[in-house]
Amino acid sequence: MKVEIGQRHFCDLRIISAKFSPFLLRALSVTLVRVPPPVAVRGPIQRSCMGDLGFSTSPVLGMNKKAAIWIAVVGGILAITAPIVFSIYWAYKHNLSNQIEFTDSVASEVLRRSSEGVDQMDAIYTALLNAAEPDPCSPESIRLMGQLNLKSDQIQVVGYMKDNVFLCSAYGHHPVALGAPTFTTPVGTKVWASQELPILPGTKFLVMAPKGMGYTVVILPNTFLNVFTDDPHITVGLYSLSAQRVIVSRGAFEPQWLERLGTAQQVQFIDKENFVVIRRSSRLEFASFASQPVAKVHEGLYKTALVLVPIGVLASGLLALTVLHLARQQLSFPAVLKAALKRKEFTLNYQPVVDLQTGQWMGAEALIRWLRPTGDSVSPDVFIKAAEKAGLIKEITAQVMDMVGRDAYQLFTKYPDFHIAINLSAADLESRATIDGLAKLSRATGAGPGNLLVEATERGFMKADIANPILREIRGMGISVAIDDFGTGYSSLSYLETFELDCLKIDKSFVDTLGKDSATSQVVPHIIEMAKSLKLTMIAEGVETPAQAQYLREHGVQLAQGWLFARPMPFAELIASLSAAKALR
Ligand code: C2E
Ligand code: CA
Ligand code: CA
């Protein structure tokens, strides 16, 4: 006897619970809830489990878990150290350039002030010579000296001397013998480098008297040297290149520094523990110098580091957290699944559904397969659940429909009695996209009534108010509906009453009990009786032994799936077997 498959064969029947003995229903309910849920992992591809599946490789990166973790760890360490090292390096660079800039600006300012002083001296001498007073210490001359004093901020006193005796100044007559000058420049200017005068006792002045003039200027050395800083660690001064000696200075000048200047306008260098800048005047025979201990740079670095390092630590903490977060995201199962969907890593196998009476292949169930680029297979029992949890199942279903559409293109024109079954998840039964996908699939395969079958577990029927109209529409398209894994949930009977169904798939866990002397072995006859009463076509799942097949056959179960008949196989293999069988007939 040939059991026909198709809408006309899957009896279009509403569930009429009244037809069913209330006693049996109650008895079944009690028995069914005691049945343990089916073992989670089945099927031929079970090499992996959650622990080393989702996380053993990162498909996004195409590398294994160890490499990904190493990258995350090294990235994390870099994220922690890099900002700190960078902040210290930046602080060092910043301080060094600050110190260089500061030392240079000190030397420049000394040069600027001394040049200005020389200009003011020249102006004073010119004015006094032009006045041509016969007596340089006359009241008129002293008044003029007073006026010139006021005009020149770099020059403290203007006076007159003869034979090294300072005779008068803007302050009047106060003859004082200066003695021999400290040095005389090559052009004959006499210089007293550290001279006390009665006008301001206790203060050392720089006294300069150009050759053959008598007029003299008195300068407070600090006028040139009080530049920006009175830090005792900073050496600053003015050097006469022609006289080859220091004119004024604060701090010790090392004569060998000049060798570094050579003929250059300016040099910067580190000598021993000091950072030194020397600048040559562009128009006078002076050079200014400034130096400060390199240790000051470190001191500044320490201060900057005190601010920057905590910022660096904070930034690195944030970076490390980000790296960790990204690494976890990268390795998370949903991310892995998403990448797999994008890369189209899923394929299909088809498990034949046989007629228990004739052994003829009447249809096939499309079963998804995930072969990772690393060569690992992931069991659908694992990733389908994860995809449902991650909200990705609808995308998977869409890819499954596309693949079936491509595999079974116009299949039913050649095999009009054959059917292909597709598994739907709960979310699919809540989405109109499923209807659109099935309509497209129907067109691609040239399906007639009953050529396509959808399988949904009890969980899919839970939101009855949403699922029911969708299932009704699916059936309206000539697609049959099967309740999958029947009996493994908790309220199977109520589903049978609520939904319009065509088929009932007897779960493998019940088939396994056949011939065994267990409490659950009593369930199968009840399920069979109930399905018959409701005129549902039965498909027994997971048939592995001839005894099971015989029992099912004898009890009127029409169809079966299981390793006894055929394992899930690629579509090409399925078609090859179908053609061979057809040729035999
Ligand atoms: P399987 O291929 O490892 O699939 C396991 C489960 O993943 C399926 O159980 C189904 O719930 C889900 N699944 C597979 N493909 C899809 C899909 O495209 N979409 C959705 N939403 N879910 C999918 P189901 O439906 O009960 O399938 C029967 C399972 O039993 C298959 O495992 C099949 O390979 C396996 N099987 C068939 N015959 C035998 C047998 O004789 N012995 C054993 N141990 N296993 C068998
Ligand atoms: Ca199924
Ligand atoms: Ca099943």
XYZ file of C-alpha atoms and ligand atoms in Angstrom:
633
model
C 0.000 0.000 0.000
C 1.317 3.377 -0.932
C 0.824 6.116 1.587
C 0.294 9.264 -0.329
C 1.794 12.496 0.771
C 0.415 15.902 0.087
C -2.368 18.135 1.224
C -4.851 15.654 -0.074
C -3.085 12.924 1.911
C -2.225 14.819 5.083
C -5.784 14.841 6.266
C -7.105 18.328 6.532
C -8.729 17.956 9.876
C -9.725 20.174 12.709
C -9.045 18.899 16.156
C -12.260 17.745 17.650
C -11.507 16.892 21.189
C -15.031 15.623 21.721
C -14.134 12.696 19.499
C -11.456 11.759 21.957
C -12.136 9.926 25.162
C -11.744 12.361 28.064
C -10.255 9.546 30.120
C -7.560 8.859 27.573
C -6.757 12.544 27.313
C -6.287 12.757 31.072
C -4.291 9.551 31.168
C -2.084 10.781 28.346
C -1.567 14.151 29.976
C -0.358 12.460 33.118
C 1.882 10.103 31.236
C 3.234 12.726 28.901
C 4.346 15.145 31.557
C 6.399 12.404 33.136
C 8.348 11.814 29.980
C 11.849 13.219 30.294
C 12.751 15.823 27.691
C 14.685 14.440 24.745
C 18.430 14.332 24.936
C 19.638 17.675 23.714
C 22.308 16.505 21.316
C 21.559 14.010 18.581
C 22.328 13.401 14.992
C 25.540 12.536 13.293
C 27.393 15.753 13.891
C 28.101 15.985 17.533
C 31.792 16.432 17.725
C 31.503 19.731 19.529
C 29.637 21.190 22.426
C 28.931 24.759 23.507
C 32.213 25.075 25.386
C 34.395 24.616 22.391
C 32.014 25.446 19.629
C 31.032 28.996 19.798
C 34.232 30.031 21.393
C 36.849 27.747 19.951
C 37.315 29.965 16.960
C 36.460 33.436 15.973
C 34.982 33.176 12.520
C 35.120 36.894 12.202
C 38.866 36.809 12.467
C 39.225 33.291 11.178
C 41.529 32.393 14.063
C 41.328 30.096 16.988
C 40.347 30.938 20.535
C 43.888 30.924 21.902
C 45.076 33.379 19.292
C 42.064 35.614 19.889
C 42.624 35.563 23.644
C 46.309 36.276 23.192
C 45.486 39.201 20.997
C 43.019 40.438 23.602
C 45.580 40.028 26.415
C 48.407 41.696 24.490
C 45.966 44.374 23.376
C 44.885 44.839 26.991
C 48.468 45.127 28.259
C 49.294 47.543 25.479
C 46.136 49.449 26.261
C 47.283 49.764 29.873
C 50.959 50.532 29.319
C 50.893 52.516 26.094
C 49.037 55.572 27.438
C 51.255 55.663 30.558
C 54.489 55.308 28.617
C 53.223 57.798 26.109
C 52.220 60.276 28.831
C 55.649 60.026 30.488
C 57.411 60.337 27.158
C 55.205 63.258 26.262
C 55.872 64.844 29.682
C 59.634 64.400 29.115
C 59.514 65.886 25.621
C 57.259 68.654 26.781
C 59.525 69.529 29.721
C 62.714 69.290 27.753
C 61.430 71.584 25.046
C 60.061 73.913 27.721
C 63.438 74.053 29.429
C 65.284 74.538 26.164
C 62.923 77.298 25.202
C 63.189 78.937 28.592
C 67.010 78.814 28.736
C 67.181 80.173 25.222
C 64.779 82.979 26.033
C 66.913 83.907 29.057
C 70.057 84.137 26.907
C 68.186 86.136 24.244
C 66.840 88.565 26.784
C 70.311 89.185 28.303
C 71.595 89.931 24.825
C 68.663 92.198 24.030
C 69.073 94.172 27.242
C 72.825 94.537 26.917
C 72.486 95.664 23.305
C 69.914 98.175 24.382
C 72.313 99.304 27.167
C 75.104 99.789 24.642
C 72.793 101.804 22.389
C 71.838 103.980 25.353
C 75.540 104.457 26.239
C 76.280 105.544 22.679
C 73.399 108.011 22.773
C 74.631 109.418 26.105
C 78.203 109.859 24.891
C 77.030 111.484 21.672
C 74.772 113.906 23.561
C 77.536 114.861 25.997
C 80.128 115.309 23.252
C 77.719 117.394 21.190
C 77.083 119.632 24.196
C 80.841 120.277 24.159
C 80.924 121.730 27.665
C 84.413 123.024 28.363
C 84.068 121.852 31.985
C 82.571 118.305 32.040
C 81.646 118.785 35.718
C 79.986 122.222 35.283
C 76.415 122.624 36.626
C 75.109 122.595 33.002
C 76.992 119.425 32.248
C 75.736 117.808 35.481
C 72.154 118.839 34.589
C 72.545 117.301 31.140
C 73.886 114.129 32.770
C 70.760 114.087 34.975
C 68.487 114.404 31.923
C 70.335 111.618 30.111
C 70.110 109.457 33.255
C 66.366 109.770 33.259
C 66.046 108.838 29.603
C 68.139 105.679 29.863
C 66.579 102.868 31.842
C 69.578 100.535 31.343
C 72.056 103.119 32.667
C 71.917 104.026 36.324
C 74.467 106.872 36.485
C 76.185 109.102 33.930
C 79.409 110.743 35.157
C 82.860 111.955 34.353
C 86.278 110.602 35.344
C 89.888 111.536 34.882
C 92.924 109.406 35.590
C 90.724 106.706 37.062
C 89.159 109.166 39.499
C 85.374 109.421 39.286
C 84.957 113.174 39.677
C 81.274 113.963 39.210
C 77.939 112.541 38.068
C 74.315 113.502 37.710
C 74.332 113.403 41.507
C 76.992 116.165 41.833
C 80.654 116.236 42.737
C 81.856 113.173 44.636
C 85.426 112.417 43.632
C 86.373 108.802 44.208
C 89.521 107.025 43.116
C 88.598 103.780 41.347
C 92.056 102.390 41.033
C 93.088 100.210 38.096
C 90.227 98.916 35.909
C 89.309 95.276 36.047
C 90.144 95.052 32.371
C 90.451 97.138 29.277
C 88.798 96.021 26.069
C 90.805 95.829 22.811
C 89.232 99.155 21.743
C 90.413 100.775 24.973
C 87.237 100.900 27.029
C 88.081 100.616 30.694
C 85.814 98.362 32.653
C 85.481 98.163 36.449
C 83.425 95.005 36.878
C 82.481 95.262 40.531
C 82.869 98.784 41.843
C 81.373 100.327 44.961
C 80.434 104.018 44.709
C 79.527 106.557 47.429
C 76.167 107.263 45.724
C 74.890 103.823 46.796
C 77.209 102.239 49.346
C 77.186 98.480 49.511
C 76.184 98.024 45.869
C 78.563 96.737 43.242
C 78.377 98.566 39.936
C 79.702 97.983 36.469
C 81.576 101.116 35.424
C 82.532 101.670 31.809
C 84.659 104.471 30.417
C 85.326 104.563 26.656
C 88.798 105.518 25.589
C 89.818 109.220 25.509
C 86.420 110.636 26.446
C 86.228 110.879 30.241
C 82.508 110.400 30.219
C 81.532 107.284 32.110
C 78.433 105.134 32.596
C 77.537 103.179 35.690
C 75.320 100.180 35.406
C 73.765 97.832 37.962
C 74.899 94.430 36.695
C 71.551 92.931 37.503
C 69.925 95.276 35.013
C 71.152 92.897 32.302
C 70.723 89.736 34.312
C 67.343 90.044 35.986
C 65.606 88.234 33.200
C 62.396 86.346 34.028
C 64.005 84.421 36.849
C 66.029 84.763 40.000
C 66.342 80.991 40.293
C 69.792 80.460 41.885
C 70.228 77.253 39.791
C 70.178 79.229 36.584
C 73.473 80.649 35.420
C 73.198 83.727 33.259
C 75.701 86.258 32.003
C 77.293 88.412 29.343
C 80.677 87.702 27.810
C 82.945 90.032 25.934
C 84.225 88.140 22.934
C 86.893 90.713 22.202
C 88.154 90.928 25.795
C 87.575 87.214 26.192
C 86.137 87.553 29.655
C 82.865 87.685 31.444
C 81.455 91.183 31.803
C 78.632 90.334 34.204
C 77.293 87.025 35.379
C 75.299 85.219 37.978
C 76.491 81.684 38.546
C 79.663 80.103 37.233
C 80.659 80.360 33.596
C 82.727 77.511 32.155
C 85.287 78.903 29.643
C 85.148 75.723 27.544
C 81.538 76.526 26.657
C 82.787 79.144 24.211
C 84.593 76.510 22.207
C 81.210 74.972 21.469
C 80.012 78.275 20.020
C 82.869 78.519 17.525
C 81.731 80.829 14.753
C 78.047 79.984 15.119
C 75.424 82.540 16.101
C 73.985 80.257 18.708
C 74.558 76.855 20.331
C 72.572 74.614 22.682
C 74.235 71.670 24.371
C 74.449 69.610 27.498
C 77.695 69.981 29.376
C 78.123 67.699 32.343
C 74.954 68.186 34.320
C 73.952 71.441 32.647
C 71.873 72.414 29.732
C 73.594 75.448 28.097
C 72.597 78.046 25.524
C 75.042 80.610 24.116
C 73.948 83.374 21.776
C 76.210 85.722 19.861
C 75.146 89.338 19.321
C 74.656 90.076 15.651
C 76.205 93.568 15.865
C 78.250 93.800 19.064
C 81.185 91.810 20.303
C 79.095 90.206 23.031
C 77.729 86.780 23.659
C 75.163 85.968 26.291
C 74.942 82.641 28.026
C 72.390 80.843 30.147
C 72.483 77.408 31.657
C 70.485 75.300 34.022
C 70.902 71.843 35.513
C 69.451 68.999 33.474
C 68.020 67.744 36.772
C 65.540 70.604 36.551
C 64.100 68.942 33.462
C 63.546 65.797 35.516
C 62.026 67.806 38.293
C 59.592 69.332 35.819
C 59.019 65.895 34.366
C 58.151 64.567 37.796
C 55.626 67.365 38.300
C 54.080 66.840 34.867
C 54.068 63.087 35.359
C 52.179 63.558 38.605
C 49.341 65.023 36.549
C 49.718 62.991 33.371
C 50.248 59.516 34.787
C 46.926 59.399 36.658
C 45.255 60.611 33.458
C 47.195 57.939 31.550
C 46.142 55.261 34.032
C 42.531 56.350 33.726
C 42.715 56.429 29.946
C 44.424 53.035 29.873
C 41.778 51.608 32.201
C 39.091 52.802 29.815
C 41.017 51.503 26.824
C 41.573 48.139 28.495
C 37.874 47.868 29.269
C 37.044 48.743 25.680
C 39.498 46.143 24.360
C 38.033 43.562 26.733
C 34.504 44.469 25.751
C 35.344 44.294 22.053
C 37.156 40.989 22.518
C 34.211 39.510 24.374
C 31.815 40.833 21.781
C 33.980 39.442 19.039
C 33.984 36.037 20.674
C 30.366 36.059 21.808
C 28.118 33.441 20.316
C 25.673 35.888 18.720
C 28.585 37.698 17.035
C 29.925 34.368 15.788
C 26.480 33.404 14.499
C 25.985 36.739 12.803
C 29.325 36.392 11.049
C 28.416 32.851 9.995
C 25.144 34.097 8.519
C 26.984 36.814 6.669
C 29.538 34.365 5.350
C 26.840 31.869 4.453
C 28.489 29.088 6.427
C 25.247 27.105 6.773
C 24.284 24.257 4.496
C 21.466 21.748 4.427
C 21.198 18.013 4.680
C 18.024 16.168 3.852
C 16.814 13.151 5.780
C 14.463 10.915 3.809
C 11.008 10.170 5.178
C 9.992 6.651 4.199
C 6.730 4.854 3.780
C 6.785 2.192 6.476
C 4.790 -0.222 4.288
C 6.734 0.077 1.021
C 10.033 1.578 2.133
C 9.638 4.196 -0.556
C 11.066 7.663 0.072
C 8.096 9.956 0.311
C 9.784 13.138 1.352
C 12.740 14.612 3.190
C 13.298 16.898 6.129
C 15.717 19.777 5.588
C 18.179 19.835 8.472
C 20.595 22.664 8.837
C 24.331 22.083 9.126
C 27.048 24.463 10.262
C 30.555 23.641 9.182
C 32.948 26.246 10.492
C 35.904 27.486 8.409
C 38.071 25.713 10.993
C 36.525 22.375 10.066
C 34.419 22.061 13.244
C 30.763 21.155 12.989
C 28.260 22.672 15.351
C 25.175 20.730 16.281
C 21.899 22.456 15.382
C 20.625 21.502 18.824
C 23.195 23.959 20.155
C 23.186 26.835 17.713
C 19.470 26.856 16.939
C 18.765 27.455 20.633
C 21.449 30.143 20.769
C 20.073 31.773 17.617
C 16.573 31.758 19.109
C 17.929 33.426 22.232
C 19.923 35.988 20.253
C 16.959 36.850 18.026
C 18.735 35.528 14.927
C 16.540 32.541 14.169
C 14.420 34.341 11.591
C 17.538 35.105 9.566
C 18.528 31.454 9.795
C 15.061 30.345 8.655
C 15.257 32.778 5.746
C 18.611 31.296 4.680
C 17.194 27.775 5.041
C 14.272 28.677 2.759
C 16.653 30.230 0.235
C 18.810 27.117 0.256
C 15.832 24.769 -0.122
C 14.578 27.000 -2.955
C 17.927 26.697 -4.708
C 18.385 22.974 -4.025
C 14.864 21.904 -4.884
C 14.337 24.262 -7.820
C 11.354 22.903 -9.756
C 11.794 19.601 -7.868
C 8.079 18.873 -7.622
C 7.467 19.029 -11.336
C 9.620 15.910 -11.534
C 8.516 14.329 -8.218
C 4.942 15.497 -7.646
C 4.373 13.123 -4.708
C 7.521 14.076 -2.847
C 7.564 16.549 0.032
C 10.195 18.687 1.688
C 9.848 19.557 5.359
C 11.244 22.703 6.922
C 11.669 23.337 10.646
C 10.221 26.534 12.030
C 10.959 28.090 15.390
C 8.565 29.898 17.685
C 9.675 33.311 16.393
C 8.933 32.210 12.800
C 5.359 31.514 13.745
C 5.017 35.054 14.992
C 6.339 36.693 11.837
C 4.679 37.460 8.544
C 8.105 37.190 6.918
C 7.668 33.424 7.227
C 4.608 33.561 4.978
C 6.471 35.631 2.397
C 9.471 33.281 2.551
C 7.258 30.225 2.088
C 5.411 31.791 -0.826
C 8.739 32.480 -2.533
C 9.890 28.947 -1.794
C 6.651 27.546 -3.149
C 7.198 29.392 -6.426
C 10.856 28.341 -6.681
C 10.143 24.661 -6.135
C 6.940 24.579 -8.175
C 5.205 23.157 -5.140
C 1.647 21.904 -5.284
C -0.545 21.222 -2.265
C 1.285 19.096 0.284
C 4.681 19.304 -1.400
C 5.900 21.557 1.339
C 5.580 20.816 5.027
C 6.498 22.957 8.001
C 7.388 21.437 11.333
C 6.936 23.341 14.559
C 7.467 22.174 18.101
C 5.018 22.841 20.888
C 6.961 25.938 21.868
C 5.965 27.411 18.515
C 2.333 27.114 19.418
C 2.587 28.885 22.714
C 1.381 32.287 21.532
C -1.740 30.800 20.023
C -3.419 34.093 19.149
C -0.454 35.133 16.998
C 0.590 31.708 15.664
C -2.883 30.490 14.756
C -3.675 33.015 11.996
C -0.183 32.601 10.548
C -0.497 28.813 10.511
C -3.926 29.144 8.949
C -2.451 31.273 6.179
C 0.356 28.777 5.658
C -2.159 25.961 5.318
C -4.164 28.167 3.001
C -1.139 28.218 0.699
C -1.319 24.416 0.445
C 1.534 23.869 2.858
C 1.037 21.156 5.483
C 1.751 21.678 9.152
C 3.282 19.113 11.478
C 3.674 19.205 15.225
C 7.293 18.212 15.832
C 8.777 16.353 18.820
C 5.253 15.576 19.910
C 4.921 14.690 23.577
C 8.105 16.290 24.799
C 6.385 19.482 25.948
C 3.894 19.862 28.722
C 0.600 20.653 27.118
C 0.613 18.745 23.866
C -3.033 17.864 23.976
C -4.242 21.397 24.309
C -2.233 22.283 21.185
C -3.855 19.517 19.268
C -7.190 20.970 20.244
C -6.344 24.540 19.376
C -4.513 24.276 16.059
C -5.336 22.984 12.632
C -2.675 20.380 11.926
C -1.893 17.780 9.297
C 0.843 15.664 10.795
C 2.172 14.529 14.088
C 5.812 13.586 14.507
C 6.323 11.000 17.224
C 9.467 12.064 19.030
C 12.515 9.830 19.026
C 12.440 9.563 22.822
C 9.153 7.625 22.562
C 10.299 5.527 19.612
C 13.374 4.614 21.665
C 11.144 3.054 24.342
C 9.486 0.636 21.940
C 10.085 -2.939 22.956
C 11.416 -1.812 26.298
C 9.682 -2.472 29.526
C 9.550 1.108 30.729
C 6.688 3.301 31.887
C 6.995 5.584 28.861
C 6.833 2.661 26.439
C 3.110 2.740 27.070
C 2.848 6.237 25.588
C 3.343 5.331 21.910
C 0.107 3.314 21.574
C -1.795 6.213 23.108
C -0.220 8.756 20.785
C -0.973 6.515 17.798
C -4.557 6.062 18.884
C -4.982 9.772 19.393
C -3.419 10.699 16.022
C -5.594 8.175 14.249
C -8.636 9.529 15.976
C -7.706 13.045 14.875
C -6.856 11.768 11.385
C -3.325 13.111 11.593
C -0.626 11.540 9.449
C 2.038 10.127 11.733
C 5.767 10.314 11.172
C 7.879 8.385 13.625
C 11.263 9.956 14.281
C 14.598 8.355 15.081
C 13.768 4.835 14.018
C 16.943 2.864 14.446
C 15.904 -0.789 14.634
C 13.822 -3.123 12.456
C 11.807 -4.014 15.592
C 10.797 -0.396 16.086
C 9.855 -0.142 12.427
C 7.859 -3.312 12.629
C 5.969 -2.159 15.690
C 5.134 1.197 14.128
C 4.096 -0.427 10.847
C 1.856 -2.897 12.633
C 0.212 -0.101 14.604
C -0.667 1.899 11.532
C 2.051 4.601 11.606
C 2.417 5.574 7.979
C 5.791 7.278 7.770
C 9.127 7.142 9.508
C 12.514 8.777 9.608
C 15.615 7.288 11.098
C 19.046 5.870 10.643
C 17.512 2.495 9.959
C 16.435 3.896 6.583
C 18.762 6.776 5.837
C 20.825 9.404 7.537
C 20.592 13.073 6.617
C 22.460 13.612 3.338
C 23.385 16.355 0.872
C 20.720 17.212 -1.665
C 22.681 15.781 -4.593
C 22.810 12.419 -2.861
C 19.097 12.531 -2.146
C 18.306 13.275 -5.784
C 20.684 10.578 -7.023
C 18.908 8.007 -4.848
C 15.493 9.264 -5.935
C 16.425 9.013 -9.626
C 17.867 5.531 -9.166
C 14.707 4.407 -7.373
C 12.527 5.950 -10.091
C 14.543 4.215 -12.788
C 13.960 0.871 -11.064
C 10.221 1.320 -10.986
P 19.784 17.280 13.860
O 19.936 17.405 12.392
O 21.019 17.281 14.694
O 18.824 18.436 14.310
C 18.557 18.616 15.628
C 17.473 19.609 15.799
O 17.853 20.916 15.385
C 16.246 19.306 14.985
O 15.487 18.311 15.621
C 15.549 20.635 14.955
O 14.859 20.874 16.156
C 16.716 21.561 14.899
N 16.926 21.955 13.501
C 17.609 21.335 12.539
N 17.551 22.033 11.396
C 16.785 23.127 11.653
C 16.337 24.243 10.894
O 16.627 24.385 9.693
N 15.567 25.176 11.516
C 15.233 25.061 12.826
N 14.495 26.016 13.368
N 15.620 24.025 13.568
C 16.384 23.068 12.990
P 14.393 17.533 14.763
O 13.593 18.503 13.992
O 13.694 16.626 15.687
O 15.256 16.730 13.717
C 15.532 15.384 13.840
C 16.857 15.181 14.410
O 17.066 13.833 14.707
C 17.968 15.573 13.455
O 19.038 16.022 14.224
C 18.290 14.246 12.815
O 19.569 14.219 12.248
C 18.173 13.353 14.007
N 17.912 11.982 13.630
C 17.155 11.520 12.622
N 17.107 10.169 12.647
C 17.838 9.774 13.713
C 18.154 8.479 14.288
O 17.750 7.424 13.817
N 18.943 8.482 15.397
C 19.397 9.613 15.953
N 20.142 9.519 17.035
N 19.121 10.858 15.440
C 18.329 10.902 14.336
Ca 11.909 18.486 12.683
Ca 11.637 16.050 15.850
